[in-house]
XYZ file of C-alpha atoms in Angstrom:
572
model
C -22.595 -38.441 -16.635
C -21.045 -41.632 -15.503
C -17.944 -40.920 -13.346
C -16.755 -43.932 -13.657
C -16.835 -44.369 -17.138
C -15.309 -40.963 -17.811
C -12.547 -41.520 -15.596
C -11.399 -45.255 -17.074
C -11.728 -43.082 -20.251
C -8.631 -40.790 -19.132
C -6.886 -43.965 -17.664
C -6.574 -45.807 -20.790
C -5.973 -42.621 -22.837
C -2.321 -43.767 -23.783
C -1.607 -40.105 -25.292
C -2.149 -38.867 -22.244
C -0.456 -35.584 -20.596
C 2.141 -37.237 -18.720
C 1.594 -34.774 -15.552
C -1.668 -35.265 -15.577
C -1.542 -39.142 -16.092
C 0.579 -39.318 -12.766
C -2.086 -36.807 -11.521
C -5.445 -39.145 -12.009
C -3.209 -42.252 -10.690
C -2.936 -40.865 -7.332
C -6.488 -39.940 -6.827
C -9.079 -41.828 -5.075
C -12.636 -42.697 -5.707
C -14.127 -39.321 -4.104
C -11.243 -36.969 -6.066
C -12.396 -38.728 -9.230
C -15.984 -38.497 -9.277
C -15.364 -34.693 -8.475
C -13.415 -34.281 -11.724
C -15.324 -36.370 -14.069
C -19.066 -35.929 -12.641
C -20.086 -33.370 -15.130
C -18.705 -31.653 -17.713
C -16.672 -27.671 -16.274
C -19.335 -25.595 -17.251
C -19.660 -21.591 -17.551
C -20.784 -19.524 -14.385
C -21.065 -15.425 -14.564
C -17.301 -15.273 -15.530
C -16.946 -18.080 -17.945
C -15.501 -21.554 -17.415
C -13.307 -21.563 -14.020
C -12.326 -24.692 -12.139
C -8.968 -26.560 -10.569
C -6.380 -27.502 -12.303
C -5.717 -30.962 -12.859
C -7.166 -34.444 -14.766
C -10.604 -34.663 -15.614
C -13.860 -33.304 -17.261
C -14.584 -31.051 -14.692
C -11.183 -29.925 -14.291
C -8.936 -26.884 -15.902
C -6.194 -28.722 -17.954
C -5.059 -28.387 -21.402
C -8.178 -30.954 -22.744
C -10.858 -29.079 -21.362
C -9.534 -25.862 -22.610
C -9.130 -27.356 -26.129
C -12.745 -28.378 -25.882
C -14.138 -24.890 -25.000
C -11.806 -23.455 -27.676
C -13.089 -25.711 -30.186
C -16.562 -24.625 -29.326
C -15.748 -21.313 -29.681
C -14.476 -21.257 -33.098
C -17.437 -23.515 -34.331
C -19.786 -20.588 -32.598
C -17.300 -18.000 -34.870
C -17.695 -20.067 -38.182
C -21.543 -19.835 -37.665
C -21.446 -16.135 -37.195
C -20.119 -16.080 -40.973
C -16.452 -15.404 -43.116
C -16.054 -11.861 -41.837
C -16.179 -12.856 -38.187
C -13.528 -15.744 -39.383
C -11.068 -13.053 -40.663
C -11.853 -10.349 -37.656
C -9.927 -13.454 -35.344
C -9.656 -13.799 -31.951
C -7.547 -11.473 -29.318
C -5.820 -13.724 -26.179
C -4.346 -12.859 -23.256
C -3.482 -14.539 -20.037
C -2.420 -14.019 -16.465
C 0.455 -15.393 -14.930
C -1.456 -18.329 -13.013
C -0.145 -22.215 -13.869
C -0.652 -23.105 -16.960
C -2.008 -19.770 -18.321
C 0.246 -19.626 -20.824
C -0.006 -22.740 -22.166
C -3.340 -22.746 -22.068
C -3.351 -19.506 -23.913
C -1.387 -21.191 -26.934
C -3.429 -24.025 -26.986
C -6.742 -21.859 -27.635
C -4.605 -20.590 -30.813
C -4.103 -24.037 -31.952
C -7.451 -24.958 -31.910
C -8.759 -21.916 -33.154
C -5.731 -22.171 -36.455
C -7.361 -25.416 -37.207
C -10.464 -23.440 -38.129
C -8.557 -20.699 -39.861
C -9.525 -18.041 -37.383
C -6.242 -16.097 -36.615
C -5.366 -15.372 -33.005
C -3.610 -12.024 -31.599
C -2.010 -13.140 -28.760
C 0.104 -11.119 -26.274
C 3.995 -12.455 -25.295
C 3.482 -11.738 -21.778
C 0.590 -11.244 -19.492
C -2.420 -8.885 -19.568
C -4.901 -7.940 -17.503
C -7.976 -8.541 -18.383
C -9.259 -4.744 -18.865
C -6.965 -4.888 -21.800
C -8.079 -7.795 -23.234
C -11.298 -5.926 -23.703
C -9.660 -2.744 -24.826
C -8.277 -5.332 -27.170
C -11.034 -6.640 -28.572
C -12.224 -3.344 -29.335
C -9.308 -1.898 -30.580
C -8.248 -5.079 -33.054
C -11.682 -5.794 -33.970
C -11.752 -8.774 -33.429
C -14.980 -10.939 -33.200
C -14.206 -12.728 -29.889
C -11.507 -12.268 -27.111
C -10.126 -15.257 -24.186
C -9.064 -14.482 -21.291
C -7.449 -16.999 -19.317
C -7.539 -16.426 -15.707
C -8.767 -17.362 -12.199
C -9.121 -13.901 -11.319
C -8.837 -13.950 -7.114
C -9.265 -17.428 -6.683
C -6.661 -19.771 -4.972
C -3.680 -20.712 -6.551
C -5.082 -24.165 -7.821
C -7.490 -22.410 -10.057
C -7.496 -21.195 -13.572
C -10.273 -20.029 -16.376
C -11.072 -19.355 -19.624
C -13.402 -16.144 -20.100
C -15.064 -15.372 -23.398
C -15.967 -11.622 -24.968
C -18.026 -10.520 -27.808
C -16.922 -8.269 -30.025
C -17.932 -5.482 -27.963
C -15.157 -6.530 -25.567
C -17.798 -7.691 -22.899
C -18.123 -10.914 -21.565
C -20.802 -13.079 -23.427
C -24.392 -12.890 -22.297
C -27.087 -15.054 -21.875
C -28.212 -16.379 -25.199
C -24.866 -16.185 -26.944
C -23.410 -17.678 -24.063
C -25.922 -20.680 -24.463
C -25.438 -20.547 -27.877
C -21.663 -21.158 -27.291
C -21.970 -23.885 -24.346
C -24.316 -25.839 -27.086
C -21.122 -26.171 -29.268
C -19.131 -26.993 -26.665
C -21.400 -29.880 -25.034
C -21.719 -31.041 -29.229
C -17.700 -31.710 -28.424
C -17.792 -35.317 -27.174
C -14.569 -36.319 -26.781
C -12.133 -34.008 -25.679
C -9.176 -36.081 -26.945
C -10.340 -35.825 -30.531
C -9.619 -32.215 -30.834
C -7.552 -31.260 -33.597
C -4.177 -28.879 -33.203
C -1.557 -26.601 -34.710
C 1.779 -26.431 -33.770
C 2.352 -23.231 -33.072
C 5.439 -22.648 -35.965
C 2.322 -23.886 -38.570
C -0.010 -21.464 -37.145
C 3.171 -18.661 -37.464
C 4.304 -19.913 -40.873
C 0.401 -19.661 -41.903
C 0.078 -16.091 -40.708
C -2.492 -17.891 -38.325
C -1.145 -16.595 -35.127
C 0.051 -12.857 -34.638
C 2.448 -12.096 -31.272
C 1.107 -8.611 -29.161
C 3.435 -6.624 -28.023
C 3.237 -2.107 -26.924
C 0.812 -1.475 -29.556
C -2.641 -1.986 -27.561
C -0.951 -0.898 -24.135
C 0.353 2.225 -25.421
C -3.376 2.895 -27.467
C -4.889 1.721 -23.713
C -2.503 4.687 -22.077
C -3.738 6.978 -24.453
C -7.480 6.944 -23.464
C -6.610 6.406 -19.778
C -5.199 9.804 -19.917
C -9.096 11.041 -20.975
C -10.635 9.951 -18.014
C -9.167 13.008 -16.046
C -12.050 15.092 -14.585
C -10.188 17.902 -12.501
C -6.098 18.279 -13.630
C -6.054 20.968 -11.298
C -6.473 18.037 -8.441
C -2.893 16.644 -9.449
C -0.944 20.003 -8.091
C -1.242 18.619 -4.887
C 1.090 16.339 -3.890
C 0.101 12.697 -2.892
C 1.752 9.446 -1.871
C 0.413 6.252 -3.037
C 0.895 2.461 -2.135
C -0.165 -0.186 -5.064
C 0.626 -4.009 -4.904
C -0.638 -5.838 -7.617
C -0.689 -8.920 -5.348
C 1.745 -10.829 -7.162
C -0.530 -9.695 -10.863
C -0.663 -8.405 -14.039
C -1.409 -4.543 -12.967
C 1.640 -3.316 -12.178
C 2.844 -1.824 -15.697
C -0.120 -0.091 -16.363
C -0.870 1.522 -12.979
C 2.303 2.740 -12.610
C 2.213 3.955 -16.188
C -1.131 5.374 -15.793
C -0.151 6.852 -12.535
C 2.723 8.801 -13.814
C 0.798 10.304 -16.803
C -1.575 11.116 -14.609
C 0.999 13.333 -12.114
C 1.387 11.052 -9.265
C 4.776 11.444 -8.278
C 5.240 9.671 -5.061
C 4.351 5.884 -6.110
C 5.533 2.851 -3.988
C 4.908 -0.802 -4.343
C 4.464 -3.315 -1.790
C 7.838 -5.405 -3.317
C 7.373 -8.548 -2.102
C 4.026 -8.760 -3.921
C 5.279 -6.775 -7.009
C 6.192 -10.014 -9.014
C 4.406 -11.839 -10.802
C 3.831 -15.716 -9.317
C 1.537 -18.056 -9.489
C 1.883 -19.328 -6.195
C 1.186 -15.893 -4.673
C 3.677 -16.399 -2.108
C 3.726 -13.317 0.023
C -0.582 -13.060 0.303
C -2.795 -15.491 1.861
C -5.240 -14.750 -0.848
C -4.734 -12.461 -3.874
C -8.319 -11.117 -3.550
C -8.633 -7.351 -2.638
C -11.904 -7.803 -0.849
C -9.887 -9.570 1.942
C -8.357 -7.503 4.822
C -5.651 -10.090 4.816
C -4.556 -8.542 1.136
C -3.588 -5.274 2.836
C -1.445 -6.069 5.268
C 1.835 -5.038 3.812
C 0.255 -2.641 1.986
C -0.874 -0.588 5.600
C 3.059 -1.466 7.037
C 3.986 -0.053 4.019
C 1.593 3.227 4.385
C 2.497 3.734 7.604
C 6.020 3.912 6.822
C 6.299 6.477 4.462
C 2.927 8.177 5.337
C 1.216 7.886 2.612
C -2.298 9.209 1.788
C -3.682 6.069 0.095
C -3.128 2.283 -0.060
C -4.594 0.319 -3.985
C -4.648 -3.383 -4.278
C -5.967 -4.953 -7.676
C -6.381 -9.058 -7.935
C -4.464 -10.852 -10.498
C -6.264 -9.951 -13.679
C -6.691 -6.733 -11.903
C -10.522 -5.990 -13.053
C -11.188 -5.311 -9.183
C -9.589 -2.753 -6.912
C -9.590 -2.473 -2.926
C -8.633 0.990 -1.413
C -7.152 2.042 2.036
C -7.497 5.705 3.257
C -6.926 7.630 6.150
C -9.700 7.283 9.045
C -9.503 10.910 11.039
C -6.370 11.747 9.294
C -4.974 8.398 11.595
C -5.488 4.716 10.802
C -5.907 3.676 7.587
C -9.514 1.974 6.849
C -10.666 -0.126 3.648
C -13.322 0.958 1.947
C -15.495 -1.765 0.787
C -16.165 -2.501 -2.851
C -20.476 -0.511 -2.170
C -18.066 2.898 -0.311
C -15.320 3.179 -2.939
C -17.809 3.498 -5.831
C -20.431 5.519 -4.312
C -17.078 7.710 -3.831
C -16.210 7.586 -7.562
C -20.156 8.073 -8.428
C -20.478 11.381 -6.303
C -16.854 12.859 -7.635
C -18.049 11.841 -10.974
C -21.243 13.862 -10.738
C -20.027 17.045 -8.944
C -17.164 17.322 -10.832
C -17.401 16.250 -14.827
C -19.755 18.254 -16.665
C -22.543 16.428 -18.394
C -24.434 19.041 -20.292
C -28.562 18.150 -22.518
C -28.342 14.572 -21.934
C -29.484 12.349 -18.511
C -26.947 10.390 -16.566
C -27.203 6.833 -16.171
C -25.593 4.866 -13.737
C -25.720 0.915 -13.925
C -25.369 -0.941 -10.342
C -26.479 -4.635 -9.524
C -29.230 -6.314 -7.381
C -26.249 -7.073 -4.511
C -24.792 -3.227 -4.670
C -25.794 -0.721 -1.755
C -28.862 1.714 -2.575
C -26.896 4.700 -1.964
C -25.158 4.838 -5.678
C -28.916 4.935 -6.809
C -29.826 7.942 -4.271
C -26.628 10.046 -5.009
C -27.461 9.243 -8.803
C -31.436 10.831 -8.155
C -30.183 13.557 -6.590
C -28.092 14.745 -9.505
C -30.683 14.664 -11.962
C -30.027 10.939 -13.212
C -31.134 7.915 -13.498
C -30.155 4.904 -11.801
C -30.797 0.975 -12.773
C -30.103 -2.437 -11.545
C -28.951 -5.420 -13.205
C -27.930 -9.077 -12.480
C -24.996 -10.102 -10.606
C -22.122 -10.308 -13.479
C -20.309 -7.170 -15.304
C -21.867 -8.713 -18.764
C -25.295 -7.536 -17.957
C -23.781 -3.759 -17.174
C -22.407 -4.255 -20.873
C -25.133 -4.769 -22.649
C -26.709 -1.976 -21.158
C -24.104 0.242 -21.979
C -24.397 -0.815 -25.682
C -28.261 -0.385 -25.203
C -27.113 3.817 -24.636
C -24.777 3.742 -27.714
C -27.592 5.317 -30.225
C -29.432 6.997 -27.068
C -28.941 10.853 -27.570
C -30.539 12.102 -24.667
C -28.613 9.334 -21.784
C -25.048 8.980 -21.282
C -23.441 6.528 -19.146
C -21.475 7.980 -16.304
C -20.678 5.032 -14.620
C -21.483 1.041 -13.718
C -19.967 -0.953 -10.360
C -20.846 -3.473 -8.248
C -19.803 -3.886 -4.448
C -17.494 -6.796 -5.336
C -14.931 -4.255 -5.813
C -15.381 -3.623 -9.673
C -16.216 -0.678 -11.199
C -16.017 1.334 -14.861
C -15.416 4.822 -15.311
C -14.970 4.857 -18.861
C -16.715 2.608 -21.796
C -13.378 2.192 -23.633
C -13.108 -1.052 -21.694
C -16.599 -3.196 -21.428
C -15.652 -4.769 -18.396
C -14.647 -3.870 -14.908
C -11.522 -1.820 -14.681
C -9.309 -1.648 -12.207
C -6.674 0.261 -13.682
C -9.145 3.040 -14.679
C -10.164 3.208 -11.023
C -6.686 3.412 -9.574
C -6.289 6.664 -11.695
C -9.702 8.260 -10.432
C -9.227 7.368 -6.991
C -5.544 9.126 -7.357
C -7.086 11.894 -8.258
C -9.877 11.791 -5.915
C -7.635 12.037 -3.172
C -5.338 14.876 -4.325
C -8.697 16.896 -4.520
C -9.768 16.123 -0.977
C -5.962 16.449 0.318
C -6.586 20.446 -0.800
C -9.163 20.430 1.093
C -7.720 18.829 4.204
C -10.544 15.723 3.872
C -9.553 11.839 2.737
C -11.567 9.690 0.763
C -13.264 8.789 4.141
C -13.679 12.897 5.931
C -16.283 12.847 1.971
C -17.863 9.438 2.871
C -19.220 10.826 6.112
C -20.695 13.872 4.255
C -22.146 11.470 1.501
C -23.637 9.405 4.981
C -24.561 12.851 6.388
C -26.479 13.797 3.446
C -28.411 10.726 1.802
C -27.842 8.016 5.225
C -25.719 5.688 6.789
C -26.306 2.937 4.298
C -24.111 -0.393 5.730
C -23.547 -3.654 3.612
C -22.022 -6.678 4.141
C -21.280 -10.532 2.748
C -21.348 -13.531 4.507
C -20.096 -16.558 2.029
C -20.624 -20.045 2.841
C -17.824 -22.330 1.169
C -19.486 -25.668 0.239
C -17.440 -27.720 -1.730
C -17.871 -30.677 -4.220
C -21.324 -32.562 -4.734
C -22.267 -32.651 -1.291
C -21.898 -28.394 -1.119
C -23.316 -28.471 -4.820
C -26.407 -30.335 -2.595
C -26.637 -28.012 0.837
C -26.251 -24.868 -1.847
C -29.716 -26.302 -3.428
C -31.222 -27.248 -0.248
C -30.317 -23.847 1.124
C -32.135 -21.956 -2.014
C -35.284 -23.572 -1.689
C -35.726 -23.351 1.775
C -35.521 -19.450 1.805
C -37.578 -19.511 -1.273
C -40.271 -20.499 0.019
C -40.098 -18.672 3.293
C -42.942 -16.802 2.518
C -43.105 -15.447 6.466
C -39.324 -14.975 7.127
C -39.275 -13.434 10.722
C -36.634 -10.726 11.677
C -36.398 -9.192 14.636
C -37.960 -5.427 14.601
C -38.459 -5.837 10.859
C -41.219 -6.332 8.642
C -40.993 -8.285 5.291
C -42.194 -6.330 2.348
C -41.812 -8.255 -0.076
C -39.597 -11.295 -1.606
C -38.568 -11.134 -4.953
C -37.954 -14.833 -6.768
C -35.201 -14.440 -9.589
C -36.353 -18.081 -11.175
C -40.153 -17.456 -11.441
C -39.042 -13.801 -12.081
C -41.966 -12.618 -9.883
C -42.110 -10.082 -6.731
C -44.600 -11.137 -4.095
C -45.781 -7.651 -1.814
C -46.521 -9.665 1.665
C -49.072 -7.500 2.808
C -51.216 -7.241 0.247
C -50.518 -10.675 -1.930
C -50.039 -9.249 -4.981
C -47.410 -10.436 -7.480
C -45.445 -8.439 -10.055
C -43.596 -9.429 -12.777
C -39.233 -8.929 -12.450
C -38.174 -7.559 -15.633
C -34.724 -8.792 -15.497
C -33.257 -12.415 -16.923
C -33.742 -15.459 -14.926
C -31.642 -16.242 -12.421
C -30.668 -18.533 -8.980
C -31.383 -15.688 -6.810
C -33.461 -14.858 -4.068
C -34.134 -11.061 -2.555
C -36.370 -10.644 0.570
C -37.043 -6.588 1.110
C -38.381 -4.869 4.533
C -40.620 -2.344 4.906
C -37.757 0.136 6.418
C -35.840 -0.383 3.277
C -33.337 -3.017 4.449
C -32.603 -6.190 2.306
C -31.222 -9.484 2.075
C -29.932 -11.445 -0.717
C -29.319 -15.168 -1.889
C -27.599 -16.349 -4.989
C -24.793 -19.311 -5.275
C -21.604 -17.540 -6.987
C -20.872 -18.424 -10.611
C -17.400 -18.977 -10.229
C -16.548 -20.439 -6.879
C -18.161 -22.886 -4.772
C -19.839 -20.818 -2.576
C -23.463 -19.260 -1.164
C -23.385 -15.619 -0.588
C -25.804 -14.273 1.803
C -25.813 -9.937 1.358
C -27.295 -7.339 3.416
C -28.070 -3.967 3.155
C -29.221 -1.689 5.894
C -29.946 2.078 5.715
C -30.069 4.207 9.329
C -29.711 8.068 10.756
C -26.938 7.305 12.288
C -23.861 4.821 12.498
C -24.845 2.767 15.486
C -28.299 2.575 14.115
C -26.980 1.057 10.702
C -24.871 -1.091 12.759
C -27.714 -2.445 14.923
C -30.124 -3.249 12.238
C -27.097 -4.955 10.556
C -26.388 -7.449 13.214
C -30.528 -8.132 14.041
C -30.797 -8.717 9.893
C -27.945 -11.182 9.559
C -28.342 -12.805 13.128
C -31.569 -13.913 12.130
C -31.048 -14.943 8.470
C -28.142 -16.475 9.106
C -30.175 -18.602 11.871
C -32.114 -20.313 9.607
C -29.313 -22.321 8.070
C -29.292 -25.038 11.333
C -32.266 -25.836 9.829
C -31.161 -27.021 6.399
C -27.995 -28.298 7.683
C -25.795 -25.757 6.263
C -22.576 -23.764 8.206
């Protein structure tokens, strides 16, 4: 697309937002061809940019556009999935709740009816909601962890999961058929309430949300003891329902970080509101250490993704990453809840640590992968809807979300905070934390180590070096590591595995994808795929050793020497 034309577009536009007209004024010639380049597009989690003017921008144009898609994609589905509607919520980001509205009165235009909740959500009950309304599509609007200057606009099926592939193509085709953004029809919203076109949210689906939380208990014995806890919703939308869910649950020693208790937009009192950030815990440990408390929980803003803090040696509190904390909930899961004539399944992706898949074996189950992105965990838990002899136990990936529970079809934070809770009462009987049973579950299968390195590369130049970078370790067909030998290199485009030592090639029976995987013969990994909602490359690794320091040496040797290779394509 022609920058410049788009932007003299928005210029002469004399109906114009007048925020975002004295927006585009003050921008020069690099800020606009960054927000009118291309068209915002949808990444694993939807459509999730900055806000301001522009194509490529969040504002309340681009939102009408991707809400006019939808409800052309509804009207093609047929009448019934007209009359099911459309469930909204937001978080409390800029502009959420506007935003929310305006997907209402877009969608009244059509005659689909929206539920939409007075206040914010999180986004685990947005897909409760779908689910429980019926309804044939559910929006989310949220950034989920990203900076302050970001917002989103997330789309579920009517299984309350975020859309996969093909419908999600389907739905981007109606979008791109929108051509101008400023021809998009609207409601006012007392037409769309006078019309019976727009229906306010208020207890009904938290208190019908509560009610199967409280089913997710495995051991109510575990609540007699007595346990402190330490949430901050990081300035979110969690902070109802945990504490709700908490105190049906038993926990009766519950404190919140208060500075970070409100909701705000600017998230004033965290650097960033993203749980997988030691930064995030910060007055959460203060806090801990003050009271003594056995465990610290942090959800981000829409609070689908939880970071934990336990005792280290009954001392220091340590956070568990996002691959620990749900090979934590896996094992309690399987020891403790009784799954009798059926095989467990447990749904992980290509980025999460082996040792949910080895814990999984030894109890008897099966364990699968999937692509980055909760939506392909979904589907797969539909796929075990009509399967008698499976039952899914549990899905999570080590980006800190996880589901215990297929009430919800997305990643659950608020379901985790209750487990975990109860996870540590039963190890506090026992004099253990959360961290005594990680050394037994490293004891007993290995000392499997992760971690993420993230390269930030900005606007079309990063959109470039992010490209660059992909192809060069794609075709590094003799990537040397020190100590290690390559086993094979699996190619998420071509969908093909190539075994290095004996040239073979098998076929990847998993959607196409940007990704790249290169595997050692010692059962270490490395991983490559550009993130679908920020702009960044991750780089992961995964290391498996008999002891601690071993894990930790072949950690450093695998990312010093991948990470090497980047002076050669000019990325940092």
């Amino acid at each position: 697309m022609d920058w410049k034309i788009a932007s003299q577009k928005w210029l002469t536009y004399e109906n114009l937002d007048p925020n975002l007209k004295q927006q585009l004024n003050q921008m020069d010639s690099t800020e606009l061809e960054e927000a009118f380049h291309e068209h915002i597009t949808f990444g694993t989690g939807g459509m999730r940019g900055k806000l301001g003017p522009g194509i490529n921008r969040m504002n309340i144009y681009t939102v009408r556009r991707a809400a006019k898609g939808l409800a052309l994609h509804i009207e093609q589905q047929g009448t019934d999935a007209k009359q099911q509607g459309v469930v909204v919520a937001h978080d409390p980001r800029h502009q959420s709740s506007t935003f929310a509205l305006e997907v209402a009165k877009v969608l009244g235009v059509h005659g689909i009816k929206t539920y939409l909740f007075k206040d914010i959500r999180p986004t685990p009950l947005l897909s409760f909601a779908v689910r429980y309304l019926s309804t044939a599509a559910g929006v989310m609007i949220t950034a989920s962890h990203n900076p302050p200057e970001y917002n989103g606009f997330k789309v579920y099926n009517e299984e309350g999961a975020q859309l996969s592939l093909e419908p999600s193509k389907q739905l981007l085709e109606k979008v791109n058929s929108i051509e101008n953004e400023f021809a998009v029809d609207v409601l006012e919203q007392s037409d769309l309430e006078q019309q019976n076109l727009l229906v306010w949210l208020e207890d009904e689906v938290d208190n019908a949300y509560l009610n199967e939380l409280n089913k997710i208990t495995i051991n109510k014995n575990a609540m007699e003891e007595d346990i402190s806890v330490v949430f901050t919703p990081l300035h979110g939308t969690a902070s109802q329902l945990v504490e709700k869910g908490l105190t049906q649950l038993g926990v009766q020693h519950l404190s919140f970080v208060e500075e970070q208790r409100p909701p705000d937009p600017d998230f004033t009192h965290v650097e960033l509101p993203n749980p997988e950030e030691a930064q995030a815990f910060e007055k959460a440990i203060k806090l801990g250490e003050d009271i003594n408390a056995d465990v610290l929980m942090a959800t981000d803003p829409d609070a689908d993704r939880i970071g934990v803090a336990t005792r280290h040696n009954q001392e220091q509190f340590s956070i568990l990453t996002g691959n620990q904390l749900g090979a934590l909930i896996l094992d309690y899961i399987l020891t403790h809840r009784t799954i009798r004539d059926v095989t467990p399944v447990m749904f992980k992706t290509i980025v999460t640590s082996e040792l949910g898949a080895d814990i999984t074996k030894h109890h008897g189950g099966i364990a699968q992968d999937v692509l980055t992105g909760f939506k392909f965990i979904a589907e797969k838990i539909k796929n075990l809807e009509k399967d008698s002899k499976h039952q899914f136990v549990f899905g999570y990936e080590e980006s800190y979300g996880c589901l215990v529970e297929d009430f919800v079809r997305d990643k659950d934070a608020i379901q985790a905070a209750i487990i975990v809770a109860e996870m540590v009462a039963y190890y506090k009987a026992k004099n253990m934390t959360l961290y005594d049973r990680l050394e037994e579950l490293y004891e007993q299968y290995g000392y499997y180590l992760e971690d993420l390195h993230s390269l930030k590369l900005e606007g079309l130049e990063g959109m470039k070096q992010i490209d660059d970078t992909m192809t060069y370790f794609r075709n590094q067909n003799a990537l040397q590591v020190d100590g290690l030998s390559l086993h094979s290199i699996e190619d998420y485009v071509s969908r093909k595995k190539h075994i290095i030592q004996s040239n073979d090639t098998e076929s990847i029976h998993l959607p196409k994808a940007n990704v790249v995987k290169f595997k050692f013969t010692d059962g270490s990994w490395c991983c490559l795929r550009p993130s679908g909602t920020e702009p960044k490359l991750k780089f992961y690794f995964g290391v498996k050793g008999k002891t601690a320091e071993d894990s930790q040496r072949k950690l450093s040797i695998l990312k010093e020497s991948i990470l090497s290779q980047l002076n050669k394509v000019g990325a940092k």
